[in-house]
CSV table of C-alpha atoms in Angstrom, one decimal:
chain,number,residue,atom,x,y,z
A,1,MET,CA,-20.6,13.4,47.2
A,2,VAL,CA,-19.0,11.4,50.0
A,3,LEU,CA,-20.9,13.2,52.8
A,4,ALA,CA,-23.6,10.5,53.2
A,5,ARG,CA,-21.0,7.8,53.5
A,6,TRP,CA,-19.0,9.7,56.1
A,7,TRP,CA,-22.1,10.2,58.1
A,8,ARG,CA,-23.2,6.6,58.0
A,9,THR,CA,-19.8,5.3,59.2
A,10,ARG,CA,-19.5,7.9,62.0
A,11,ILE,CA,-20.3,5.8,65.1
A,12,PRO,CA,-17.6,3.1,64.8
A,13,ARG,CA,-15.2,5.7,63.6
A,14,TYR,CA,-15.8,7.8,66.7
A,15,ARG,CA,-16.2,5.1,69.4
A,16,LEU,CA,-14.1,2.1,68.3
A,17,ILE,CA,-17.2,-0.2,68.3
A,18,GLY,CA,-16.6,-3.6,66.9
A,19,ALA,CA,-18.9,-6.7,66.5
A,20,GLN,CA,-18.5,-9.9,68.4
A,21,CYS,CA,-19.9,-13.1,66.9
A,22,LYS,CA,-22.1,-15.1,69.1
A,23,SER,CA,-21.5,-18.2,67.0
A,24,CYS,CA,-17.7,-18.4,66.6
A,25,GLY,CA,-16.8,-15.9,69.3
A,26,ARG,CA,-14.5,-13.8,67.2
A,27,ALA,CA,-14.7,-10.0,67.1
A,28,HIS,CA,-13.9,-7.7,64.2
A,29,TYR,CA,-13.8,-4.0,63.3
A,30,PRO,CA,-15.6,-2.1,61.9
A,31,PRO,CA,-18.8,-4.0,62.6
A,32,ARG,CA,-20.4,-5.8,59.7
A,33,LYS,CA,-23.8,-7.4,59.3
A,34,ALA,CA,-22.4,-10.9,59.1
A,35,CYS,CA,-19.3,-12.4,60.7
A,36,PRO,CA,-16.4,-12.4,58.2
A,37,TYR,CA,-15.1,-15.6,59.7
A,38,CYS,CA,-18.2,-17.9,60.0
A,39,GLY,CA,-21.0,-16.0,58.3
A,40,SER,CA,-23.2,-15.8,61.3
A,41,THR,CA,-25.6,-12.9,61.6
A,42,GLU,CA,-25.9,-13.3,65.3
A,43,LEU,CA,-23.5,-10.4,66.3
A,44,GLU,CA,-23.4,-8.0,69.1
A,45,GLN,CA,-21.7,-4.6,69.2
A,46,VAL,CA,-18.9,-4.4,71.7
A,47,MET,CA,-16.5,-1.6,72.7
A,48,LEU,CA,-13.0,-2.6,71.7
A,49,PRO,CA,-9.9,-2.0,73.8
A,50,ARG,CA,-8.3,1.4,72.9
A,51,ARG,CA,-4.8,0.1,73.2
A,52,GLY,CA,-2.8,-2.3,71.1
A,53,ILE,CA,0.5,-2.9,69.4
A,54,LEU,CA,1.9,-2.1,66.0
A,55,GLU,CA,2.1,-5.3,63.9
A,56,SER,CA,3.2,-3.3,60.8
A,57,TYR,CA,3.4,0.2,59.5
A,58,THR,CA,4.3,2.3,56.4
A,59,VAL,CA,5.2,5.9,55.7
A,60,VAL,CA,3.2,6.8,52.7
A,61,GLN,CA,4.8,9.3,50.3
A,62,SER,CA,2.5,8.8,47.3
A,63,ILE,CA,-0.2,10.9,48.8
A,64,PRO,CA,-3.8,10.4,47.6
A,65,GLY,CA,-5.8,13.5,46.8
A,66,ASP,CA,-4.7,17.1,46.4
A,67,THR,CA,-1.7,18.6,48.1
A,68,ARG,CA,-3.3,20.2,51.1
A,69,PHE,CA,-2.5,17.2,53.3
A,70,GLN,CA,1.3,17.1,53.3
A,71,ALA,CA,3.4,13.9,53.1
A,72,PRO,CA,4.1,11.7,54.9
A,73,ILE,CA,1.0,9.9,56.1
A,74,ILE,CA,1.7,7.0,58.4
A,75,VAL,CA,-0.5,4.0,58.3
A,76,GLY,CA,-0.4,1.1,60.7
A,77,LEU,CA,-1.7,-2.4,61.2
A,78,VAL,CA,-2.7,-2.4,64.9
A,79,ARG,CA,-3.5,-5.5,67.0
A,80,LEU,CA,-5.7,-4.4,69.9
A,81,GLU,CA,-5.4,-6.0,73.3
A,82,ASN,CA,-8.2,-8.5,72.6
A,83,GLY,CA,-6.6,-9.6,69.4
A,84,VAL,CA,-8.7,-7.7,66.9
A,85,ARG,CA,-6.7,-6.2,64.1
A,86,LEU,CA,-7.4,-3.0,62.2
A,87,VAL,CA,-5.8,-0.7,59.7
A,88,ALA,CA,-5.6,2.9,60.8
A,89,GLU,CA,-3.6,6.1,60.4
A,90,LEU,CA,-1.0,6.9,63.1
A,91,THR,CA,-0.5,10.3,64.6
A,92,ASP,CA,1.8,12.2,67.0
A,93,VAL,CA,4.8,10.1,65.9
A,94,GLN,CA,7.8,10.7,63.7
A,95,PRO,CA,8.8,8.1,61.1
A,96,GLU,CA,12.1,7.4,62.9
A,97,GLU,CA,10.2,6.5,66.1
A,98,LEU,CA,8.2,3.7,64.4
A,99,LYS,CA,9.0,0.1,65.3
A,100,LEU,CA,7.2,-3.2,65.3
A,101,GLY,CA,5.6,-3.9,68.7
A,102,LEU,CA,5.2,-0.2,69.5
A,103,GLU,CA,2.4,0.3,72.0
A,104,VAL,CA,-0.3,2.6,70.6
A,105,GLU,CA,-3.7,4.0,71.7
A,106,ALA,CA,-6.7,5.4,70.0
A,107,THR,CA,-7.3,9.2,69.8
A,108,MET,CA,-9.8,11.4,68.0
A,109,ARG,CA,-8.4,13.3,65.1
A,110,ARG,CA,-9.3,15.0,61.8
A,111,ILE,CA,-9.1,12.5,59.0
A,112,ARG,CA,-10.3,14.2,55.8
A,113,GLU,CA,-11.7,17.4,54.5
A,114,ASP,CA,-14.2,17.8,51.7
A,115,GLY,CA,-12.5,20.8,50.0
A,116,ASP,CA,-12.0,24.3,51.5
A,117,ASN,CA,-15.7,24.8,52.5
A,118,GLY,CA,-16.9,21.3,52.9
A,119,THR,CA,-17.4,18.9,55.8
A,120,ILE,CA,-14.5,17.9,58.0
A,121,MET,CA,-14.4,14.1,58.8
A,122,TYR,CA,-13.2,13.0,62.2
A,123,GLY,CA,-12.3,9.6,63.4
A,124,LEU,CA,-9.9,7.6,65.5
A,125,LYS,CA,-6.2,7.5,64.8
A,126,PHE,CA,-3.5,5.7,66.9
A,127,ARG,CA,-0.6,7.3,68.7
A,128,PRO,CA,2.2,5.9,70.8
A,129,VAL,CA,1.2,5.4,74.4
A,130,LEU,CA,3.0,8.1,76.5
A,131,GLY,CA,6.3,6.8,77.8
A,132,LYS,CA,6.3,3.6,75.8
A,133,SER,CA,7.8,4.8,72.5
B,1,MET,CA,-14.6,-25.9,24.6
B,2,VAL,CA,-13.7,-22.3,24.5
B,3,TYR,CA,-10.8,-21.1,22.3
B,4,VAL,CA,-8.7,-17.9,22.3
B,5,SER,CA,-8.7,-17.2,18.6
B,6,ARG,CA,-7.2,-13.7,18.2
B,7,VAL,CA,-5.6,-11.2,20.5
B,8,GLY,CA,-4.6,-7.5,20.2
B,9,MET,CA,-2.7,-5.2,22.5
B,10,VAL,CA,-1.9,-1.5,22.7
B,11,LYS,CA,1.6,-0.7,24.0
B,12,ILE,CA,1.0,0.6,27.5
B,13,GLY,CA,2.1,4.1,28.1
B,14,ARG,CA,1.0,7.7,28.4
B,15,HIS,CA,-1.6,8.1,25.6
B,16,TYR,CA,-2.7,11.6,26.5
B,17,GLU,CA,-4.3,12.2,23.1
B,18,LYS,CA,-6.4,9.0,23.1
B,19,SER,CA,-9.7,8.3,24.9
B,20,PRO,CA,-10.7,4.9,26.3
B,21,ARG,CA,-12.7,4.4,23.2
B,22,ASP,CA,-9.7,5.1,20.9
B,23,LEU,CA,-7.5,2.7,22.8
B,24,ALA,CA,-10.2,0.0,22.7
B,25,PHE,CA,-10.6,0.5,18.9
B,26,GLU,CA,-6.8,0.0,18.4
B,27,ALA,CA,-6.7,-3.2,20.4
B,28,VAL,CA,-9.7,-4.6,18.6
B,29,ARG,CA,-8.4,-3.7,15.2
B,30,GLU,CA,-5.1,-5.4,15.9
B,31,ALA,CA,-6.9,-8.5,17.2
B,32,LEU,CA,-9.2,-8.8,14.2
B,33,ALA,CA,-6.8,-7.7,11.5
B,34,ASP,CA,-6.5,-11.1,9.9
B,35,ALA,CA,-9.7,-12.6,11.2
B,36,ASP,CA,-12.5,-13.5,8.8
B,37,ILE,CA,-15.1,-12.0,11.2
B,38,ASP,CA,-18.2,-10.0,10.0
B,39,SER,CA,-20.0,-9.8,13.4
B,40,ILE,CA,-19.6,-10.3,17.1
B,41,ASP,CA,-22.3,-12.0,19.3
B,42,TYR,CA,-21.2,-10.3,22.5
B,43,LEU,CA,-18.8,-7.6,23.6
B,44,VAL,CA,-17.6,-7.8,27.2
B,45,VAL,CA,-15.7,-4.7,28.3
B,46,ALA,CA,-13.4,-4.7,31.4
B,47,SER,CA,-12.8,-1.3,32.9
B,48,SER,CA,-12.5,0.2,36.3
B,49,LEU,CA,-11.3,3.7,36.6
B,50,THR,CA,-13.3,4.9,33.6
B,51,TYR,CA,-16.4,5.1,35.7
B,52,MET,CA,-14.7,7.5,38.1
B,53,GLN,CA,-12.9,9.5,35.5
B,54,SER,CA,-14.6,10.2,32.2
B,55,PRO,CA,-17.3,9.5,33.5
B,56,GLN,CA,-19.1,7.2,31.1
B,57,LEU,CA,-21.9,4.7,31.9
B,58,ASP,CA,-23.0,1.9,29.6
B,59,LEU,CA,-19.4,2.0,28.4
B,60,ALA,CA,-19.6,-1.3,26.5
B,61,ALA,CA,-22.4,-0.1,24.3
B,62,TYR,CA,-20.6,3.1,23.4
B,63,ILE,CA,-17.4,1.1,22.6
B,64,ALA,CA,-19.4,-1.4,20.6
B,65,SER,CA,-21.0,1.2,18.4
B,66,SER,CA,-17.6,2.7,17.6
B,67,LEU,CA,-15.8,-0.4,16.4
B,68,GLY,CA,-17.2,-0.4,12.9
B,69,LEU,CA,-18.3,-4.0,13.3
B,70,PRO,CA,-21.8,-5.3,14.1
B,71,VAL,CA,-22.1,-6.3,17.8
B,72,LYS,CA,-25.3,-7.9,18.9
B,73,SER,CA,-25.1,-7.2,22.6
B,74,ALA,CA,-22.6,-5.6,25.0
B,75,LEU,CA,-22.0,-5.3,28.7
B,76,ALA,CA,-19.3,-4.1,31.0
B,77,VAL,CA,-17.7,-5.9,34.0
B,78,GLU,CA,-16.1,-4.1,36.9
B,79,ALA,CA,-14.0,-5.9,39.5
B,80,GLY,CA,-11.3,-3.4,40.3
B,81,GLU,CA,-7.8,-4.7,39.3
B,82,ASN,CA,-9.5,-8.1,38.7
B,83,SER,CA,-11.8,-6.7,36.0
B,84,GLY,CA,-10.0,-8.2,33.1
B,85,LEU,CA,-10.1,-11.8,34.2
B,86,ALA,CA,-13.7,-11.2,35.4
B,87,ALA,CA,-14.7,-10.2,31.9
B,88,ILE,CA,-12.9,-13.3,30.5
B,89,GLU,CA,-14.9,-15.4,33.0
B,90,VAL,CA,-18.2,-13.9,31.9
B,91,ALA,CA,-17.3,-14.4,28.2
B,92,VAL,CA,-16.3,-18.0,28.7
B,93,ASN,CA,-19.5,-18.7,30.5
B,94,LEU,CA,-21.5,-17.0,27.7
B,95,ILE,CA,-20.0,-19.4,25.3
B,96,ARG,CA,-20.3,-22.5,27.5
B,97,SER,CA,-24.0,-21.7,28.1
B,98,HIS,CA,-24.5,-21.4,24.3
B,99,ALA,CA,-25.7,-17.8,24.7
B,100,ALA,CA,-22.9,-16.7,22.2
B,101,GLU,CA,-20.3,-18.2,19.9
B,102,LYS,CA,-18.1,-15.3,19.1
B,103,VAL,CA,-17.3,-13.1,22.2
B,104,LEU,CA,-14.9,-10.1,22.1
B,105,VAL,CA,-13.4,-9.1,25.4
B,106,VAL,CA,-11.9,-5.7,25.6
B,107,GLY,CA,-10.1,-4.3,28.7
B,108,VAL,CA,-9.3,-0.6,28.8
B,109,ASP,CA,-8.3,1.9,31.4
B,110,LYS,CA,-6.5,5.3,31.6
B,111,LEU,CA,-4.3,6.3,34.5
B,112,THR,CA,-2.9,9.5,33.1
B,113,ASP,CA,-6.0,11.6,32.6
B,114,TYR,CA,-5.4,13.2,36.1
B,115,PRO,CA,-2.3,14.1,38.0
B,116,SER,CA,-1.0,11.3,40.3
B,117,GLY,CA,-2.5,12.6,43.5
B,118,PRO,CA,-6.1,12.3,42.3
B,119,THR,CA,-5.3,9.1,40.6
B,120,TYR,CA,-3.9,7.6,43.8
B,121,GLU,CA,-7.1,8.7,45.5
B,122,MET,CA,-9.2,6.9,42.9
B,123,LEU,CA,-7.0,3.8,43.3
B,124,GLU,CA,-7.6,4.0,47.1
B,125,ALA,CA,-11.2,2.8,46.3
B,126,LEU,CA,-9.8,-0.6,45.2
B,127,TYR,CA,-9.7,-1.1,49.0
B,128,ASP,CA,-12.7,-1.2,51.3
B,129,THR,CA,-14.0,2.4,51.5
B,130,GLU,CA,-16.1,1.5,54.6
B,131,SER,CA,-13.1,0.3,56.6
B,132,ASP,CA,-9.4,0.5,55.6
B,133,ALA,CA,-9.9,3.2,53.0
B,134,ILE,CA,-11.7,5.5,55.4
B,135,TYR,CA,-8.1,6.6,56.0
B,136,ARG,CA,-5.8,8.0,53.4
B,137,ILE,CA,-4.1,4.7,52.6
B,138,GLY,CA,-3.5,5.5,48.9
B,139,HIS,CA,-2.8,2.6,46.5
B,140,ALA,CA,0.1,1.0,48.3
B,141,ALA,CA,-0.1,1.1,52.1
B,142,PRO,CA,-1.7,-2.3,52.9
B,143,LEU,CA,0.8,-4.1,50.7
B,144,ALA,CA,3.7,-2.1,52.1
B,145,MET,CA,2.7,-3.3,55.5
B,146,LEU,CA,2.6,-6.9,54.2
B,147,MET,CA,6.1,-6.4,52.8
B,148,ARG,CA,7.4,-5.3,56.2
B,149,ILE,CA,5.8,-8.3,57.9
B,150,TYR,CA,7.3,-10.7,55.2
B,151,MET,CA,10.8,-9.3,55.7
B,152,GLU,CA,10.5,-9.5,59.5
B,153,LYS,CA,8.8,-12.9,59.7
B,154,TYR,CA,11.1,-14.8,57.3
B,155,GLY,CA,14.2,-12.8,57.8
B,156,VAL,CA,14.4,-11.8,54.1
B,157,ASP,CA,16.4,-8.7,53.4
B,158,ARG,CA,15.4,-5.9,51.2
B,159,ASN,CA,17.9,-6.6,48.5
B,160,THR,CA,16.7,-10.2,48.0
B,161,LEU,CA,13.2,-8.8,47.3
B,162,ALA,CA,14.7,-6.6,44.6
B,163,TYR,CA,15.3,-9.5,42.2
B,164,TRP,CA,11.6,-9.5,41.4
B,165,PRO,CA,11.4,-6.1,39.8
B,166,ALA,CA,14.8,-6.7,38.1
B,167,MET,CA,13.4,-9.9,36.5
B,168,MET,CA,10.2,-8.0,35.5
B,169,HIS,CA,12.2,-5.2,33.8
B,170,ALA,CA,14.5,-7.7,32.0
B,171,HIS,CA,11.4,-9.4,30.6
B,172,ALA,CA,9.6,-6.1,29.7
B,173,LYS,CA,12.7,-5.0,27.8
B,174,GLU,CA,11.9,-7.7,25.2
B,175,ASN,CA,8.1,-7.1,25.1
B,176,PRO,CA,7.1,-4.5,22.5
B,177,TYR,CA,3.8,-3.9,24.3
B,178,ALA,CA,5.5,-3.1,27.7
B,179,MET,CA,5.6,0.3,29.2
B,180,LEU,CA,9.0,0.2,30.9
B,181,ARG,CA,11.4,-1.4,28.3
B,182,PHE,CA,14.6,-1.0,30.2
B,183,ALA,CA,16.7,-3.2,32.6
B,184,ILE,CA,17.3,-2.2,36.2
B,185,LYS,CA,19.9,-3.4,38.7
B,186,PRO,CA,18.6,-5.1,41.8
B,187,GLU,CA,20.8,-2.9,44.0
B,188,LYS,CA,19.0,0.2,42.8
B,189,VAL,CA,15.6,-0.8,44.1
B,190,ALA,CA,16.0,-0.2,47.8
B,191,THR,CA,17.3,3.3,47.3
B,192,ALA,CA,14.7,4.4,44.7
B,193,MET,CA,12.1,7.0,45.6
B,194,PRO,CA,9.9,5.7,48.4
B,195,ILE,CA,6.2,5.2,47.6
B,196,ALA,CA,5.2,3.7,51.0
B,197,ASP,CA,8.2,2.2,52.7
B,198,PRO,CA,9.6,-0.4,52.3
B,199,ILE,CA,7.9,-0.2,48.8
B,200,THR,CA,9.9,2.1,46.5
B,201,LEU,CA,9.1,3.3,43.0
B,202,LEU,CA,10.9,0.3,41.5
B,203,ASP,CA,8.6,-2.1,43.4
B,204,ALA,CA,5.5,-0.4,42.1
B,205,TYR,CA,3.6,-0.6,38.9
B,206,PRO,CA,3.8,2.5,36.7
B,207,LEU,CA,0.7,4.7,35.9
B,208,GLY,CA,0.0,4.0,32.3
B,209,ASP,CA,-2.9,3.7,29.8
B,210,GLY,CA,-3.7,0.6,27.8
B,211,ALA,CA,-6.2,-1.6,26.1
B,212,ALA,CA,-6.2,-5.3,25.1
B,213,ALA,CA,-8.6,-7.4,23.1
B,214,VAL,CA,-9.2,-11.1,23.0
B,215,LEU,CA,-11.6,-12.9,20.7
B,216,LEU,CA,-13.1,-16.0,22.3
B,217,THR,CA,-14.9,-18.5,20.1
B,218,SER,CA,-16.8,-21.7,20.7
B,219,GLU,CA,-15.7,-23.7,17.6
B,220,ASP,CA,-13.5,-23.6,14.6
B,221,GLN,CA,-15.0,-20.4,13.3
B,222,VAL,CA,-11.9,-18.5,12.5
B,223,GLY,CA,-9.7,-21.4,11.5
B,224,ASP,CA,-6.6,-21.4,13.6
B,225,HIS,CA,-6.7,-20.8,17.3
B,226,LEU,CA,-4.0,-19.6,19.7
B,227,ALA,CA,-5.0,-21.6,22.8
B,228,ARG,CA,-7.8,-23.3,24.6
B,229,ILE,CA,-9.3,-22.2,27.9
B,230,LYS,CA,-9.6,-25.2,30.2
B,231,GLU,CA,-10.9,-23.6,33.4
B,232,VAL,CA,-11.8,-20.2,34.8
B,233,ALA,CA,-12.5,-19.9,38.5
B,234,GLY,CA,-13.0,-17.1,40.9
B,235,ALA,CA,-13.0,-16.7,44.7
B,236,VAL,CA,-13.7,-13.9,47.1
B,237,GLY,CA,-11.2,-13.1,49.9
B,238,MET,CA,-11.2,-11.1,53.1
B,239,PRO,CA,-12.0,-7.4,52.8
B,240,SER,CA,-8.9,-6.3,54.7
B,241,ILE,CA,-5.5,-7.6,55.5
B,242,ALA,CA,-6.5,-7.0,59.2
B,243,LEU,CA,-9.1,-9.8,59.0
B,244,ARG,CA,-6.8,-12.5,57.6
B,245,GLU,CA,-5.7,-15.2,60.1
B,246,ASP,CA,-2.3,-14.8,58.6
B,247,PRO,CA,-1.9,-11.5,56.6
B,248,LEU,CA,0.7,-13.2,54.4
B,249,MET,CA,-1.6,-16.0,53.2
B,250,LEU,CA,-4.3,-15.4,50.6
B,251,GLU,CA,-6.5,-18.3,51.8
B,252,HIS,CA,-9.0,-18.0,48.9
B,253,VAL,CA,-6.1,-18.2,46.4
B,254,ALA,CA,-4.7,-21.3,48.1
B,255,LYS,CA,-8.2,-22.9,48.1
B,256,LEU,CA,-8.7,-22.2,44.4
B,257,SER,CA,-5.2,-23.5,43.6
B,258,ASN,CA,-6.1,-26.8,45.4
B,259,GLU,CA,-9.4,-27.1,43.6
B,260,LEU,CA,-7.6,-26.7,40.2
B,261,ASN,CA,-4.7,-29.0,41.3
B,262,LEU,CA,-2.2,-26.3,40.3
B,263,SER,CA,0.7,-27.4,42.5
B,264,GLU,CA,0.5,-31.0,41.1
B,265,GLU,CA,0.3,-30.3,37.4
B,266,LYS,CA,3.2,-29.0,35.4
B,267,VAL,CA,2.7,-25.4,34.5
B,268,ASP,CA,5.0,-23.8,31.9
B,269,ILE,CA,3.8,-20.2,31.8
B,270,ILE,CA,2.3,-17.9,34.4
B,271,GLU,CA,1.2,-14.3,34.2
B,272,LEU,CA,0.4,-13.1,37.7
B,273,HIS,CA,-0.6,-10.0,39.5
B,274,ASP,CA,2.4,-8.2,40.9
B,275,ASN,CA,1.0,-4.7,41.5
B,276,PHE,CA,3.9,-4.5,44.0
B,277,THR,CA,6.9,-6.8,44.5
B,278,ILE,CA,5.4,-8.4,47.6
B,279,MET,CA,2.2,-9.4,45.9
B,280,GLY,CA,4.0,-11.4,43.2
B,281,LEU,CA,5.8,-13.3,45.9
B,282,LEU,CA,2.7,-13.8,48.1
B,283,LEU,CA,0.8,-15.1,45.1
B,284,LEU,CA,3.5,-17.7,44.2
B,285,GLU,CA,3.4,-18.9,47.8
B,286,SER,CA,-0.4,-18.9,48.2
B,287,LEU,CA,-0.7,-20.8,44.9
B,288,GLY,CA,1.6,-23.4,46.3
B,289,LEU,CA,4.3,-22.8,43.6
B,290,ALA,CA,6.9,-21.7,46.2
B,291,PRO,CA,7.3,-22.7,49.9
B,292,ARG,CA,6.3,-20.1,52.4
B,293,GLY,CA,8.9,-17.5,52.9
B,294,LYS,CA,11.0,-18.8,50.0
B,295,ALA,CA,9.6,-17.2,46.9
B,296,ALA,CA,12.0,-14.2,47.0
B,297,GLU,CA,15.0,-16.5,47.2
B,298,LEU,CA,13.7,-18.7,44.3
B,299,VAL,CA,13.2,-15.6,42.2
B,300,ALA,CA,16.7,-14.3,43.1
B,301,THR,CA,18.3,-17.6,42.0
B,302,GLY,CA,16.4,-17.7,38.7
B,303,TYR,CA,14.0,-20.5,39.4
B,304,PHE,CA,11.1,-18.7,37.7
B,305,ASP,CA,13.1,-17.1,34.9
B,306,VAL,CA,13.3,-18.2,31.3
B,307,ASP,CA,16.0,-20.9,31.9
B,308,GLY,CA,14.8,-21.8,35.4
B,309,GLU,CA,13.4,-25.1,36.6
B,310,GLY,CA,10.0,-23.6,37.5
B,311,PRO,CA,7.3,-22.1,35.4
B,312,LEU,CA,8.3,-18.9,33.5
B,313,VAL,CA,6.7,-16.1,35.4
B,314,ASN,CA,5.6,-12.8,33.9
B,315,ALA,CA,7.5,-13.1,30.6
B,316,SER,CA,5.6,-9.9,29.7
B,317,GLY,CA,7.3,-7.9,32.4
B,318,GLY,CA,4.3,-8.2,34.8
B,319,LEU,CA,2.3,-5.3,36.2
B,320,LYS,CA,5.6,-3.9,37.3
B,321,ALA,CA,7.1,-3.3,33.9
B,322,ARG,CA,4.7,-4.3,31.2
B,323,GLY,CA,2.3,-2.0,33.0
B,324,HIS,CA,-1.0,-2.1,34.8
B,325,PRO,CA,-3.9,-0.2,33.2
B,326,ILE,CA,-6.1,-1.4,36.1
B,327,GLY,CA,-9.2,-3.0,34.5
B,328,ALA,CA,-7.4,-4.0,31.3
B,329,THR,CA,-4.6,-5.9,32.8
B,330,GLY,CA,-6.3,-9.3,33.0
B,331,VAL,CA,-7.0,-9.2,29.3
B,332,TYR,CA,-3.4,-8.5,28.6
B,333,MET,CA,-2.5,-11.5,30.7
B,334,VAL,CA,-4.8,-13.9,28.8
B,335,ALA,CA,-3.5,-12.5,25.5
B,336,GLU,CA,0.1,-13.0,26.5
B,337,VAL,CA,-0.4,-16.6,27.8
B,338,ALA,CA,-2.3,-17.5,24.6
B,339,LEU,CA,0.6,-16.1,22.5
B,340,GLN,CA,3.1,-18.1,24.6
B,341,LEU,CA,1.1,-21.3,24.2
B,342,ALA,CA,1.0,-20.7,20.4
B,343,GLY,CA,4.8,-20.0,20.3
B,344,LYS,CA,4.0,-16.5,19.1
B,345,PHE,CA,4.8,-14.2,22.0
B,346,PRO,CA,7.0,-11.4,20.7
B,347,GLY,CA,9.4,-11.4,23.7
B,348,VAL,CA,10.9,-13.7,26.3
B,349,LYS,CA,9.3,-17.1,25.7
B,350,ARG,CA,9.4,-20.7,26.6
B,351,PRO,CA,9.2,-22.8,23.5
B,352,GLY,CA,7.0,-25.8,23.6
B,353,ALA,CA,4.8,-24.4,26.5
B,354,GLU,CA,1.7,-26.5,26.9
B,355,LYS,CA,0.0,-25.2,30.0
B,356,GLY,CA,-0.4,-21.6,31.2
B,357,LEU,CA,-2.1,-19.6,33.9
B,358,ALA,CA,-3.4,-16.1,34.3
B,359,VAL,CA,-3.8,-15.2,37.9
B,360,GLY,CA,-5.4,-11.9,39.0
B,361,ILE,CA,-6.5,-10.3,42.2
B,362,ASN,CA,-7.9,-7.0,43.3
B,363,ALA,CA,-5.9,-4.8,45.8
B,364,HIS,CA,-4.7,-6.9,48.7
B,365,GLY,CA,-6.8,-9.9,47.5
B,366,SER,CA,-10.5,-8.9,47.9
B,367,SER,CA,-11.1,-11.2,45.0
B,368,THR,CA,-9.1,-13.5,42.7
B,369,ARG,CA,-9.5,-15.3,39.4
B,370,ILE,CA,-7.5,-18.0,37.8
B,371,VAL,CA,-7.6,-18.9,34.1
B,372,VAL,CA,-6.1,-22.2,33.1
B,373,MET,CA,-5.1,-22.4,29.4
B,374,GLU,CA,-3.6,-25.1,27.2
B,375,SER,CA,-2.0,-25.2,23.8
B,376,VAL,CA,-4.0,-26.5,20.8
């Protein structure tokens, strides 16, 4: 049932493409049809920087869905180098290594599976920049 | 003028043997038990998870036809966790526009029909499924991240935040309709089972089923009324905490509060949306009822409690301990505030209360609604 939605959102999920507003100059992610800040529809798609810092994080123990994905799932609020913020899963990091301000970078990973025989959804997660954790 | 004439509530809990329709029936029967009502102009149903679970479409019509009471027309309203107050808003406007005189609002949702994992997955859809909820954020992750920022930015320690759930449980203990009717000690909150750290089980609302009903009328049809609805107003917020200028400020709530002059007028009673501890505090600050970064301390020192100087907040026990059957919660809030204003709330109360608020949001604040009520 979710296949069509996964497919439609694939490009910004794979490539970290955001939208920059030509009117107010602010960028956001994922790209929307109208600027969430000023409402302008004059937007252009831009590649966002792949690095940023962790402004907040949480280790999720109350796992949504069935049990095939094991706890914990780590979710972060990432501020990219150009100031754009996004919520994303973190990977390649242990809960005890997490700290505010941690430098992270985008990497392609498996995000969800639609049952045992269904589609696998990929997308960008964030991991600590090597040597910075 | 729109009046709250009658209210009915089902004790929130694990009603495995009852369907949404059964729960709605009970709430309506309690509401109309002593009302001289032979028909309803409009039934407005608030529900959210039902559409993902049962599933049942045209829910309002099927509930209407099972009440044993003539209902002219029925529709359902869905606005996630804000569904209940959205239904109240629609009902008030039906009366104000003279489309109806007797409107019954019923909120109902079940959270125990599935194991918790699938339920958390359904609740994930309260967030934006085209951005944040692409990831497995569950029902708590965005608010857990706000809680961490709050503690860091204002230097508030974990144990100060624990007074919120302690106050909620103390209130729920006295409310016969509450799900969690027991007291907890603040020092137990930090070490309870983690949900999404720093949120623990004792910061989070329980998964429970419930239904509440409110009869709104245009004039003196039923004789005595419980309260009067002065204003209902809604606003839409940012779709993600990542897009807010300041993640800790719900700008649309602050704007609405200003428009309604809430920080200047004396408010006696508030039922507000504390799906998790942090949201209760952020709402008090965004509404202008507590200074930024100070709500936790004010709660810890009893400012919002029954004997405090401030308004009495969540005398019901709040989402935390009264419970939070998602789409139904706003209807509980309006019922509770109306009972407080009539001096008939069967729990912790503030005698002589004249003005009350019900404040609801969805998720991190994708939308909000505020209902301003007065005693009659």
